[in-house]
Coordinates of C-alpha atoms in Angstrom, one line a residue:
X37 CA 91.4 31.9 -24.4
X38 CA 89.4 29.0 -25.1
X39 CA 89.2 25.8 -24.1
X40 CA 88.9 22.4 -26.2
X41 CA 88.6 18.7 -26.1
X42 CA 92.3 17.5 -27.8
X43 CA 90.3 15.3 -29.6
X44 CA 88.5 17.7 -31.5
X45 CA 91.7 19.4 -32.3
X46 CA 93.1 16.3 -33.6
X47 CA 94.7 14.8 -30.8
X48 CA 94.4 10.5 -30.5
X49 CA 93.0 10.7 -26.8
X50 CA 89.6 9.3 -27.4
X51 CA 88.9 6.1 -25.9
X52 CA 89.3 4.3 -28.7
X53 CA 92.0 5.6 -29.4
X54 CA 91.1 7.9 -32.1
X55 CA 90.4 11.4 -32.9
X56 CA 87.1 13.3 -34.1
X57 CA 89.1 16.5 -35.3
X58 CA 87.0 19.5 -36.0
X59 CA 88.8 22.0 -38.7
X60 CA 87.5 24.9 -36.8
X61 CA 88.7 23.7 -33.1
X62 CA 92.1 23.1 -35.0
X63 CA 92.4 26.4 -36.4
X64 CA 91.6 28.1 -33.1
X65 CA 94.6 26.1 -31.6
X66 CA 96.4 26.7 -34.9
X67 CA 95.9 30.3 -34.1
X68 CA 96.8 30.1 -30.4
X69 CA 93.6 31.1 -29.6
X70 CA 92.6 27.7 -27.9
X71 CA 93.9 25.0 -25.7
X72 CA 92.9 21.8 -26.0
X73 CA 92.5 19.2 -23.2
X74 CA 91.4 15.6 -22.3
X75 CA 90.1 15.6 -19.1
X76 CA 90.0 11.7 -19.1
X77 CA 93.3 11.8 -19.7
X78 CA 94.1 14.2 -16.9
X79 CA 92.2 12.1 -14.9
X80 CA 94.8 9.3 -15.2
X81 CA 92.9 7.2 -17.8
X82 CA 94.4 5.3 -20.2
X83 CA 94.1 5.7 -24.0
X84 CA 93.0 3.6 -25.3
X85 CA 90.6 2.6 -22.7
X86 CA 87.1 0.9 -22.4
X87 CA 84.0 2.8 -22.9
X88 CA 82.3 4.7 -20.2
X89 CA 79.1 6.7 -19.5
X90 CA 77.1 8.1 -17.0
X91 CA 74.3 5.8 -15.0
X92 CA 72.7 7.2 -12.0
X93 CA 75.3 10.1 -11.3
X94 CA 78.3 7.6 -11.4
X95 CA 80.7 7.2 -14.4
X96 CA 81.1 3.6 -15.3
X97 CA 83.3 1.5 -17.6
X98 CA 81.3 -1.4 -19.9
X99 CA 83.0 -3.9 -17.7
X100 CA 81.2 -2.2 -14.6
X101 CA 84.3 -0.8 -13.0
X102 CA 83.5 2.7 -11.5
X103 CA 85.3 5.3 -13.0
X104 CA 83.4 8.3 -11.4
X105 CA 86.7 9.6 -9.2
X106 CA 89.0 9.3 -12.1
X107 CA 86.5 11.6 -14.4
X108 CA 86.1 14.5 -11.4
X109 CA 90.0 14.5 -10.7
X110 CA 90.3 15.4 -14.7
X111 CA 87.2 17.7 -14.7
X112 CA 89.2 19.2 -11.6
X113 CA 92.5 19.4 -13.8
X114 CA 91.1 20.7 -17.2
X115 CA 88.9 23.7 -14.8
X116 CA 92.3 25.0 -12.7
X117 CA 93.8 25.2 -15.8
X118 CA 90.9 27.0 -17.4
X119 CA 91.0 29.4 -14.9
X120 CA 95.1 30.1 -15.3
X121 CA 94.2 31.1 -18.6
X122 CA 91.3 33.2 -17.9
X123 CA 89.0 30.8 -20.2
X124 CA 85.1 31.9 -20.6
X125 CA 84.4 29.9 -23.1
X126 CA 84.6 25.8 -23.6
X127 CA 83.9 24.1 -27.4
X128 CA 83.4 20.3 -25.4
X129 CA 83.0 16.6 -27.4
X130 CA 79.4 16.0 -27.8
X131 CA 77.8 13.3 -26.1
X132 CA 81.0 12.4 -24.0
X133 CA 80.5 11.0 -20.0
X134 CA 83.5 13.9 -19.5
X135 CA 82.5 16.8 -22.2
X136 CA 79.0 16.3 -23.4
X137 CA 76.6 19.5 -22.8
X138 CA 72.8 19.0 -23.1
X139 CA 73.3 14.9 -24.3
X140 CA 75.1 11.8 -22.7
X141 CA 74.6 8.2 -23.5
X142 CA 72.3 6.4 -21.1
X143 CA 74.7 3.9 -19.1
X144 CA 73.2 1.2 -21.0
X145 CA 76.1 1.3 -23.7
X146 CA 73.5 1.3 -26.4
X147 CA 74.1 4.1 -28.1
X148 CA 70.9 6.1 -26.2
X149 CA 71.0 9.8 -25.2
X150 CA 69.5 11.4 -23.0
X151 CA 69.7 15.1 -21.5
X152 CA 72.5 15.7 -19.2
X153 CA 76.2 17.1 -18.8
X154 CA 79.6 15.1 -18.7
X155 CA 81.6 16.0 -15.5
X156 CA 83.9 18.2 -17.4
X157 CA 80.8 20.7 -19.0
X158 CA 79.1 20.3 -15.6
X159 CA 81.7 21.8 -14.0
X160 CA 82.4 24.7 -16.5
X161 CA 78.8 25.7 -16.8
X162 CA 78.9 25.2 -12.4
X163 CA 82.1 27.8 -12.8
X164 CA 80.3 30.4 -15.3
X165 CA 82.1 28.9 -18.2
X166 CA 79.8 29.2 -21.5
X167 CA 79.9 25.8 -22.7
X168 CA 79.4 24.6 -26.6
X169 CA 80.0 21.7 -28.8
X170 CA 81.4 21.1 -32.4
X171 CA 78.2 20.2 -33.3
X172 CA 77.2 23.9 -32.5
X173 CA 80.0 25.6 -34.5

């Protein structure tokens, strides 16, 4: 089994309320051979909700609010549940402060990246969970 960011699936759990459906994370949930999650979600987050990324190991909101515990309790949810299903394999939102792998925006919420994990990949690489994103599908 693998597991997915909804919103790549399709799902609207993005913080804006959107989706950024990829037609090959779709099919693998199509298929059954996938589960998607939203680890902000899990977290208790809201959709919509306000942007956040990662600034100096915390996860903050573009009002200032820290976020950080919300984003590990989700991270926390989405890797028990990858483990129930026996999942070595993540496909994870690029650039997101919960599922981006090798890129995140800069805390600076202007549209920089810079190398790093979200809290969600960080954790499933930490677990021996191969992590990837749609943009390497």
């Amino acid at each position: 089994m693998i597991i997915v960011s909804a919103c790549l699936a399709g799902l609207h759990c993005r913080y804006d309320g959107g989706e950024k459906t990829n037609d090959t994370v779709k099919q693998l949930v199509a298929e059954g051979k996938a589960i998607p999650v939203c680890p902000e979600q899990l977290g208790g987050l809201t959709t919509p909700r306000l942007p956040c990324e990662i600034k100096d190991g915390r996860v903050m909101r573009r009002d200032g609010t820290d976020v950080t515990a919300q984003f590990t309790r989700g991270a926390t949810e989405c890797l028990a549940l990858a483990g129930l299903v026996g999942a070595q394999t993540a496909i994870l939102k690029a650039d997101s402060p919960s599922c981006g792998c090798g890129s995140i925006y800069d805390g600076s919420f202007t549209g920089r990246r810079v190398p790093g994990d979200g809290v969600f990949a960080a954790a499933c690489i930490a677990s021996g969970i191969t992590v990837k994103t749609e943009e390497d599908l």
